[in-house]
Amino acid sequence: MTARAIDPGALETTASKSKYQNELSMALVLVGIAIMFEILGWIFVGDSFLANQQRLSIIILQVSVIGILAVGVTQVIITGGIDLSSGSVVGLSAMVAASLAQSSTDPRALFPALTDLMPVWPILAGVLAGLVVGVINGGLLAKTNIPPFIATLGTMVCVRGIAKWYTLGQPIGLLTPEFSWIGRSFNVLGFPVPLPVLIFLFVALIFHVALGYTRYGKFTYAIGANPQAARVSGINIGSHLIKVYAIAGLLSGLAGVVTAARAASAQPTMGTAYELDAIAAAVIGGTSLAGGSGRILGTVIGTLILGVIMSGFTFLKIGSYYQEIMKGAIIVAAVVIDQYRRSRKDRV
Amino acid sequence: MTARAIDPGALETTASKSKYQNELSMALVLVGIAIMFEILGWIFVGDSFLANQQRLSIIILQVSVIGILAVGVTQVIITGGIDLSSGSVVGLSAMVAASLAQSSTDPRALFPALTDLMPVWPILAGVLAGLVVGVINGGLLAKTNIPPFIATLGTMVCVRGIAKWYTLGQPIGLLTPEFSWIGRSFNVLGFPVPLPVLIFLFVALIFHVALGYTRYGKFTYAIGANPQAARVSGINIGSHLIKVYAIAGLLSGLAGVVTAARAASAQPTMGTAYELDAIAAAVIGGTSLAGGSGRILGTVIGTLILGVIMSGFTFLKIGSYYQEIMKGAIIVAAVVIDQYRRSRKDRV
Amino acid sequence: GDIGVTIATSDSNLALLIQGIEAHAKELGQPVQVEIADGDVNKQLSQIQNFIAADVDAIIVNVIETSTSPTITKMAADAGIPLVYVNNTPRDVESLGDTAAFVGSDEYVAGTLQAEGVCKRLTARGVTGEAGVLILQGILANETAVLRSKAVHDVAARPECSFMKVIDEQSANWDPVKAQDLMTNWITAGYQPAAVISNNDEMAFGAINALKAVSWNMDEVEIAGIDAVHEALEYMKRGDLDVTVFQDVRAQGTSAVDMAISLAKGEKVESPHWIPYQLVTPENVEEYLAKY
Amino acid sequence: MTEPSIAAATRPTKITTDREGPALLSVRGIRKEFAGVVALNDVSFELRAGTVHALMGENGAGKSTLMKVISGIYRPDGGTILLNGREVELTTPLAALDLGIAMIHQELNLMAPMTVAENIWIRREPRNRLGLIDHAELNRRTAALFAELDIRIDPDRLVGDLSVANRQMVEIAKAVSYNSQVLIMDEPTSTLTEREVEHLFRIINTLRAKGTGIIYITHKMNELFEIADEVSVFRDGEHIATRASSDLTRDDVIRMMVGRDISQMFPKVPAEIGDVVLSVRNLTLRGVFDDISFDLRAGEILGVAGLVGAGRSNIAETIFGVTPATSGSMLVDGRHVVIDTPRTAMQQGMAFLTEDRKDTGCFLNLTIQENMQIAALQSGFHRNGFVEQRRLGQECQTLREALRVKTPSMEQKIVNLSGGNQQKALIGRWLLTKPRILILDEPTRGIDVGAKAEIHRMISSLAAEGLAVIMISSELPEILGMSDRVMTIRQGKLTGILDRAEADQIKIMELVAQ
Ligand SMILES: Nc1ncnc2c1ncn2[C@@H]1O[C@H](COP(=O)(O)OP(=O)(O)OP(=O)(O)O)[C@@H](O)[C@H]1O
Ligand SMILES: Nc1ncnc2c1ncn2[C@@H]1O[C@H](COP(=O)(O)OP(=O)(O)OP(=O)(O)O)[C@@H](O)[C@H]1O
Ligand SMILES: O[C@@H]1[C@@H](O)[C@H](O)OC[C@H]1O
Ligand SMILES: [Mg+2]
Ligand SMILES: [Mg+2]
């Protein structure tokens, strides 16, 4: 009925093209950073940054734990919340899992009767520990009116305390080889791919689908976009938040299990400050802290950007103080460049 | 002219009575926690928690640095933003200040030509360092479109790197007594009051007035309440944000100076994770992370709650792992109780 | 009354220190109150002030930053409360006065023992050409990390060990996972180290994990740590770890309690009181395992 | 059919002004494009001092966009703006305000956590000698302004606690307080009832007499002839014509807007009234409304009339479980039901279009598709948790066409739609749930005449199929045209239920006024 009837077909394609436009823009930033390291590599180290199979897999490996957390926290942020407890949960679930994964060669095992268990038990226990914390977070938000920042700050402090109390500050080592196997590499199409990387990508895939194609996902976005409207549309916000935080907790638990397996040991301080990196990965990847927007694909790219930055500096043999200074600057620059690209696109 | 015209006189009084109602509610929570420690003290330690002058001043002293940061971050949060860099700025400005406050008795002074300076120079330098970081934060937000979380996360990492790089990780000690004087106590009406406490309360007073009674304050609330409305009302959001973040940076710088003076030395890691405590103090005190609401008085009460919790557990001789566990729980409980009290009041 | 104890942070080594203090105090029937400062100088100062407010008999401090010790010494002296520093050397160790004391071990010695151990083993293996050494450092702001690393450099500068060349050194913040990532990055950067010398055991574990993940031949690389924690001894028995140094933190804790009680009674104590480090290698590992 | 106007008699007669006066504001060749949409194409028009210039056009015609360009919110892609004959650069809202251009926005633009006085005087607060804000003076000024405008709102109340209508009055007062030469009003009356409209017109007349040039956007035809001196009509981003309002008839305007005739305004299809589906018994929300009882039958449209603040929206919210009742009961199909959340209401087959599309309606940052489908997902369109996107997409597409939502794609964010089009999408959201009881709170708020007729036809034919409808409206013609029965509310009390035959303006006004 409008005078300027625009060919709907043509427009639909613009729309579907633009659906992943933000992610594409961020991916370009990722590639840009990688190329920068490649060039600097040839100039200063005389070596290629990217043409090294092993390095590529390490880039992902070293951020796979952050990535698993980030997948969880992305969902939380989409609801308009935040999860500060994920780093502490890594510590707790690493401890819990490790305590059930000790090998009987350790004469001082924490639970001497529970050594040499099949890895499924420690894995389950670790994940469950995370789930419990997540349910508490979600329950606090559903039943009371406190801000997510405070609820998860509280559990963050509390859970770290429990992790330390569990063994009175002692680390747990000497885990069974079956358990530490989770941290090892496998051959995928001739490439050695570490299992943590596969776990991360698998988790990302699942929640990419869950957010984009299920009711769970649609409700998650709706709550973040406008909680009042969501309620009037019939969504039970409380019970949905419990689900979202439970999933985030569960994933943090999984991250803890992976951490313990990789290190073949657990310390109660494991995962300290990981929550910030995870949140950063999500936000770099385009998730808005205001809630209602964000996608797992973006978070994966954000995670990879962190990974490339970390590996790149070590590769360039830059002193650690400079590394820190530049890491901060690059995080900001990545997002600034991305925003700039997008706003230019808007104008066209 | 509305159908339910209510006697305007009655409304006036309700409004003015309720102006500090939230703060009152939180103050009651603070008193409640203190009384709880008092009672537990008599039962388990056989001693009074509150009737100890020294302890009362320590309660505030130990959180005065957090408190100074919290005054700054409260303003940032009211604009709808966040400042993660404040803890790192404490580290940097402590280092900068200390480097200009060394006494000539140190044969290894960082700037041998600049020893035994009058304290005004290190103080200015430290505060200025904070101001610069604040202006960078604000400038990033004004000129680009990146989220405050990312901008200040970037400076947080970067500034910490600079603090370490400044002396290649070395601490700075042997400061002049004139400088460390800032960390000492003074007699106020017969009570020994530490100067950091006075600085904190003075800063709080200034910004209580600035937020409540100046255009600076009104703009700050307006931007956080509805940036779109603020913009169409003619407020230059960019330039105002620069001011707010600059002030937050300046206060972080001041907090760094106080920290260095208290310890009579500076380490680049000083202030690590203080930003979280500062944000917690603000949020416990009723500042909403959604922006547009919050008051310095509330933040002062929030800060004191943190102080009482910290001292209380030590006083009760509770093991440090339990302390951590309970600290998390009490932070949550304090806010839950407060919310509950408020919602009951609403209903009446 | 009580003895107030403040410990720099919570890590496995310091947890043993706490155990040493608590166990010995219990034996003596001496009440202690242990606080952990989480690496925060401000917090440590506040804990000490809280102890002073509670009027404890003595204070034991595992100082976070050696440079803050003059402030702490003065605070305790002003309040007339005896003070014992433990483990980390205070900056004013030479001028603590009569009511304060220090017990600990010399970090530089730890690094020296460790590096000498590596040097000896490499020599014994007949390595003569250039032997690349990677150093995994702790938190660089800690004097502990700085002194231990410096000692490694100094040993490598000795004529008999001059074949050891430090090819890179970076901080992994005492964190095994960070160490693991760092080591992996080093491997992909093409380093072929003859030795990886770590400021503590836990980071050495990270290096071992990284090397094993790429099936490195562990016989061709010397891995050295410090602390001789229980797990380290197990790693050593398996042939993964080659050198570590036993830091007798429990003994430090025991002595700290004894010294605090003596000071509180007004007695004089010997300060600084050094608890010696001991080199641990596969040859004598069983002896240390027996301690656990 | 002429639109009845109850208040016309009491309104001051229109002040005629010199049509040939010099242009206060002229807009030349303005162009504005958004990704994929040309919102304004070579638009020119002139505003004379001391006149009211109405802008008319279908939803999405570009009216608000043009106003945002004039008030410095959007930068045009081309064209010039002249104020008093001089070209001006309107780069920021501040620049526009400084030049004497103020605007009342279509969507409320207030700072909810701040007081009424703070909202009005932001950036212009009175200060004392110390440079501190003089709150007493602030309230005094507000009181003076309110006295002048005859508005009665406590200056110290938080805006967030005001009803939508009162917020709108605050917006109006704020815009007036700038004493600007040009005052833009973008659908100021869409949330007001007749009384406030009348009140607003008094204000407008005063301003016009003072020489202020007023741009007035509305979808309400009768207002046009009461208040406007000139009318400009827009269609699809283009300026179609400008005429003196006295030279125009209602049908002329519609023809220019829509490009065709619209004959029937309220095509109420007589429907067969069936059984009682909803019985409300003594429903009370303490302090807000008391003792509301009525029956609603299948096929019936129950109009709800009342003054602003009478509590109509509150009653609807309680029926739908948004704010559970403090006492009273409800029966659906004769069975007692407990409705304490919107979810439970939806399980009883209810649907509820809220009054405030920004606060409780739209998910502004989500797409139109997502906005429309969200409620339907509660009851269907999913298999094992997976959304049946294809089927849902098709249904949404059908509704979008039926409701004439003007958008290039369903994947657009709803925030990019014009206000009226957002409203249509929200109606679509609830129709998609296939409700048995549909509660509509100001359903055609901000909707253009053409689409309004369409929506009325749709509601009417759904009722004919057995849907029971509760329709709250502040537009009496809509109430009278659409309702089978009219329920009147005054100060939280039910004052009467009139049959279609006995309902007329006078009776209704008697029942709603105190
Ligand atoms: N920010 C934006 N991004 C994309 N498109 C936009 C944006 N703002 C407006 N539009 C489009 O521009 C056109 C004109 O919108 P505008 O809001 O000016 O209409 P309107 O005439 O005010 O309609 P209504 O009567 O419904 O308020 C619409 O098609 C709308 O979708
Ligand atoms: N959250 C609230 N706090 C205080 N008063 C409120 C609140 N919500 C509504 N009210 C008041 O309750 C009364 C009824 O409001 P309601 O919106 O239901 O009226 P209405 O008849 O629908 O009028 P309108 O035509 O404006 O929608 C109004 O006086 C309003 O100010
Ligand atoms: O293991 C380290 C220990 O050797 C040192 O004394 O303090 C820091 C610890 O992490
Ligand atoms: Mg409009
Ligand atoms: Mg209403």
mmCIF file with all atom_site columns, C-alpha atoms in Angstrom, chain A residues 9-91:
data_model
loop_
_atom_site.group_PDB
_atom_site.id
_atom_site.type_symbol
_atom_site.label_atom_id
_atom_site.label_alt_id
_atom_site.label_comp_id
_atom_site.label_asym_id
_atom_site.label_entity_id
_atom_site.label_seq_id
_atom_site.pdbx_PDB_ins_code
_atom_site.Cartn_x
_atom_site.Cartn_y
_atom_site.Cartn_z
_atom_site.occupancy
_atom_site.B_iso_or_equiv
_atom_site.pdbx_formal_charge
_atom_site.auth_seq_id
_atom_site.auth_comp_id
_atom_site.auth_asym_id
_atom_site.auth_atom_id
_atom_site.pdbx_PDB_model_num
ATOM 1  C CA . GLY A 1 9  ? 12.931 -9.904  -1.617 1.00 0.00 ? 9  GLY A CA 1
ATOM 2  C CA . ALA A 1 10 ? 15.759 -7.447  -2.014 1.00 0.00 ? 10 ALA A CA 1
ATOM 3  C CA . LEU A 1 11 ? 15.245 -6.075  1.434  1.00 0.00 ? 11 LEU A CA 1
ATOM 4  C CA . GLU A 1 12 ? 15.032 -9.416  3.106  1.00 0.00 ? 12 GLU A CA 1
ATOM 5  C CA . THR A 1 13 ? 18.471 -10.203 1.838  1.00 0.00 ? 13 THR A CA 1
ATOM 6  C CA . THR A 1 14 ? 19.866 -6.983  3.245  1.00 0.00 ? 14 THR A CA 1
ATOM 7  C CA . ALA A 1 15 ? 18.351 -7.953  6.511  1.00 0.00 ? 15 ALA A CA 1
ATOM 8  C CA . SER A 1 16 ? 19.641 -11.495 6.509  1.00 0.00 ? 16 SER A CA 1
ATOM 9  C CA . LYS A 1 17 ? 23.020 -10.298 5.344  1.00 0.00 ? 17 LYS A CA 1
ATOM 10 C CA . SER A 1 18 ? 23.096 -7.868  8.206  1.00 0.00 ? 18 SER A CA 1
ATOM 11 C CA . LYS A 1 19 ? 22.054 -10.461 10.755 1.00 0.00 ? 19 LYS A CA 1
ATOM 12 C CA . TYR A 1 20 ? 25.659 -11.456 11.331 1.00 0.00 ? 20 TYR A CA 1
ATOM 13 C CA . GLN A 1 21 ? 27.035 -8.094  10.350 1.00 0.00 ? 21 GLN A CA 1
ATOM 14 C CA . ASN A 1 22 ? 28.256 -7.253  13.836 1.00 0.00 ? 22 ASN A CA 1
ATOM 15 C CA . GLU A 1 23 ? 29.999 -10.569 14.126 1.00 0.00 ? 23 GLU A CA 1
ATOM 16 C CA . LEU A 1 24 ? 31.533 -10.107 10.718 1.00 0.00 ? 24 LEU A CA 1
ATOM 17 C CA . SER A 1 25 ? 32.815 -6.729  11.716 1.00 0.00 ? 25 SER A CA 1
ATOM 18 C CA . MET A 1 26 ? 34.389 -8.164  14.854 1.00 0.00 ? 26 MET A CA 1
ATOM 19 C CA . ALA A 1 27 ? 35.843 -11.058 12.905 1.00 0.00 ? 27 ALA A CA 1
ATOM 20 C CA . LEU A 1 28 ? 37.579 -8.530  10.684 1.00 0.00 ? 28 LEU A CA 1
ATOM 21 C CA . VAL A 1 29 ? 39.058 -6.898  13.753 1.00 0.00 ? 29 VAL A CA 1
ATOM 22 C CA . LEU A 1 30 ? 40.271 -10.317 14.876 1.00 0.00 ? 30 LEU A CA 1
ATOM 23 C CA . VAL A 1 31 ? 41.874 -10.945 11.522 1.00 0.00 ? 31 VAL A CA 1
ATOM 24 C CA . GLY A 1 32 ? 43.377 -7.470  11.597 1.00 0.00 ? 32 GLY A CA 1
ATOM 25 C CA . ILE A 1 33 ? 45.017 -8.088  14.944 1.00 0.00 ? 33 ILE A CA 1
ATOM 26 C CA . ALA A 1 34 ? 46.342 -11.452 13.788 1.00 0.00 ? 34 ALA A CA 1
ATOM 27 C CA . ILE A 1 35 ? 47.798 -9.883  10.655 1.00 0.00 ? 35 ILE A CA 1
ATOM 28 C CA . MET A 1 36 ? 49.394 -7.176  12.727 1.00 0.00 ? 36 MET A CA 1
ATOM 29 C CA . PHE A 1 37 ? 51.177 -9.835  14.762 1.00 0.00 ? 37 PHE A CA 1
ATOM 30 C CA . GLU A 1 38 ? 52.105 -11.669 11.580 1.00 0.00 ? 38 GLU A CA 1
ATOM 31 C CA . ILE A 1 39 ? 53.763 -8.564  10.165 1.00 0.00 ? 39 ILE A CA 1
ATOM 32 C CA . LEU A 1 40 ? 55.441 -7.614  13.425 1.00 0.00 ? 40 LEU A CA 1
ATOM 33 C CA . GLY A 1 41 ? 56.555 -11.224 13.679 1.00 0.00 ? 41 GLY A CA 1
ATOM 34 C CA . TRP A 1 42 ? 58.386 -11.105 10.387 1.00 0.00 ? 42 TRP A CA 1
ATOM 35 C CA . ILE A 1 43 ? 59.950 -7.774  11.228 1.00 0.00 ? 43 ILE A CA 1
ATOM 36 C CA . PHE A 1 44 ? 61.034 -8.400  14.799 1.00 0.00 ? 44 PHE A CA 1
ATOM 37 C CA . VAL A 1 45 ? 61.233 -12.141 15.283 1.00 0.00 ? 45 VAL A CA 1
ATOM 38 C CA . GLY A 1 46 ? 61.775 -13.277 11.733 1.00 0.00 ? 46 GLY A CA 1
ATOM 39 C CA . ASP A 1 47 ? 59.046 -15.853 12.068 1.00 0.00 ? 47 ASP A CA 1
ATOM 40 C CA . SER A 1 48 ? 55.441 -16.352 11.095 1.00 0.00 ? 48 SER A CA 1
ATOM 41 C CA . PHE A 1 49 ? 52.798 -15.965 13.756 1.00 0.00 ? 49 PHE A CA 1
ATOM 42 C CA . LEU A 1 50 ? 50.040 -17.805 11.979 1.00 0.00 ? 50 LEU A CA 1
ATOM 43 C CA . ALA A 1 51 ? 51.809 -20.456 9.945  1.00 0.00 ? 51 ALA A CA 1
ATOM 44 C CA . ASN A 1 52 ? 52.252 -22.599 12.995 1.00 0.00 ? 52 ASN A CA 1
ATOM 45 C CA . GLN A 1 53 ? 49.645 -25.248 13.521 1.00 0.00 ? 53 GLN A CA 1
ATOM 46 C CA . GLN A 1 54 ? 50.501 -25.651 17.139 1.00 0.00 ? 54 GLN A CA 1
ATOM 47 C CA . ARG A 1 55 ? 50.248 -21.968 17.907 1.00 0.00 ? 55 ARG A CA 1
ATOM 48 C CA . LEU A 1 56 ? 46.864 -21.749 16.316 1.00 0.00 ? 56 LEU A CA 1
ATOM 49 C CA . SER A 1 57 ? 45.560 -24.457 18.562 1.00 0.00 ? 57 SER A CA 1
ATOM 50 C CA . ILE A 1 58 ? 47.211 -22.912 21.610 1.00 0.00 ? 58 ILE A CA 1
ATOM 51 C CA . ILE A 1 59 ? 45.586 -19.596 20.917 1.00 0.00 ? 59 ILE A CA 1
ATOM 52 C CA . ILE A 1 60 ? 42.261 -21.268 21.426 1.00 0.00 ? 60 ILE A CA 1
ATOM 53 C CA . LEU A 1 61 ? 43.437 -23.668 24.096 1.00 0.00 ? 61 LEU A CA 1
ATOM 54 C CA . GLN A 1 62 ? 44.600 -20.997 26.479 1.00 0.00 ? 62 GLN A CA 1
ATOM 55 C CA . VAL A 1 63 ? 41.302 -19.181 26.274 1.00 0.00 ? 63 VAL A CA 1
ATOM 56 C CA . SER A 1 64 ? 39.060 -22.206 26.116 1.00 0.00 ? 64 SER A CA 1
ATOM 57 C CA . VAL A 1 65 ? 38.309 -22.023 29.834 1.00 0.00 ? 65 VAL A CA 1
ATOM 58 C CA . ILE A 1 66 ? 37.564 -18.307 29.557 1.00 0.00 ? 66 ILE A CA 1
ATOM 59 C CA . GLY A 1 67 ? 35.483 -19.146 26.521 1.00 0.00 ? 67 GLY A CA 1
ATOM 60 C CA . ILE A 1 68 ? 33.346 -21.697 28.344 1.00 0.00 ? 68 ILE A CA 1
ATOM 61 C CA . LEU A 1 69 ? 32.693 -19.139 31.074 1.00 0.00 ? 69 LEU A CA 1
ATOM 62 C CA . ALA A 1 70 ? 31.980 -16.503 28.462 1.00 0.00 ? 70 ALA A CA 1
ATOM 63 C CA . VAL A 1 71 ? 29.294 -18.644 26.822 1.00 0.00 ? 71 VAL A CA 1
ATOM 64 C CA . GLY A 1 72 ? 27.527 -18.775 30.178 1.00 0.00 ? 72 GLY A CA 1
ATOM 65 C CA . VAL A 1 73 ? 27.981 -15.150 31.059 1.00 0.00 ? 73 VAL A CA 1
ATOM 66 C CA . THR A 1 74 ? 26.814 -14.046 27.616 1.00 0.00 ? 74 THR A CA 1
ATOM 67 C CA . GLN A 1 75 ? 23.413 -15.517 28.363 1.00 0.00 ? 75 GLN A CA 1
ATOM 68 C CA . VAL A 1 76 ? 23.366 -13.886 31.765 1.00 0.00 ? 76 VAL A CA 1
ATOM 69 C CA . ILE A 1 77 ? 24.290 -10.516 30.276 1.00 0.00 ? 77 ILE A CA 1
ATOM 70 C CA . ILE A 1 78 ? 21.605 -10.868 27.623 1.00 0.00 ? 78 ILE A CA 1
ATOM 71 C CA . THR A 1 79 ? 19.039 -11.052 30.433 1.00 0.00 ? 79 THR A CA 1
ATOM 72 C CA . GLY A 1 80 ? 20.432 -7.743  31.659 1.00 0.00 ? 80 GLY A CA 1
ATOM 73 C CA . GLY A 1 81 ? 22.374 -9.379  34.486 1.00 0.00 ? 81 GLY A CA 1
ATOM 74 C CA . ILE A 1 82 ? 25.970 -10.115 35.290 1.00 0.00 ? 82 ILE A CA 1
ATOM 75 C CA . ASP A 1 83 ? 27.793 -13.087 36.806 1.00 0.00 ? 83 ASP A CA 1
ATOM 76 C CA . LEU A 1 84 ? 30.829 -12.223 38.890 1.00 0.00 ? 84 LEU A CA 1
ATOM 77 C CA . SER A 1 85 ? 30.964 -15.619 40.527 1.00 0.00 ? 85 SER A CA 1
ATOM 78 C CA . SER A 1 86 ? 32.196 -17.618 37.558 1.00 0.00 ? 86 SER A CA 1
ATOM 79 C CA . GLY A 1 87 ? 35.899 -17.283 38.376 1.00 0.00 ? 87 GLY A CA 1
ATOM 80 C CA . SER A 1 88 ? 35.362 -18.479 41.926 1.00 0.00 ? 88 SER A CA 1
ATOM 81 C CA . VAL A 1 89 ? 33.231 -21.352 40.725 1.00 0.00 ? 89 VAL A CA 1
ATOM 82 C CA . VAL A 1 90 ? 36.156 -22.445 38.557 1.00 0.00 ? 90 VAL A CA 1
ATOM 83 C CA . GLY A 1 91 ? 38.222 -22.640 41.738 1.00 0.00 ? 91 GLY A CA 1
#
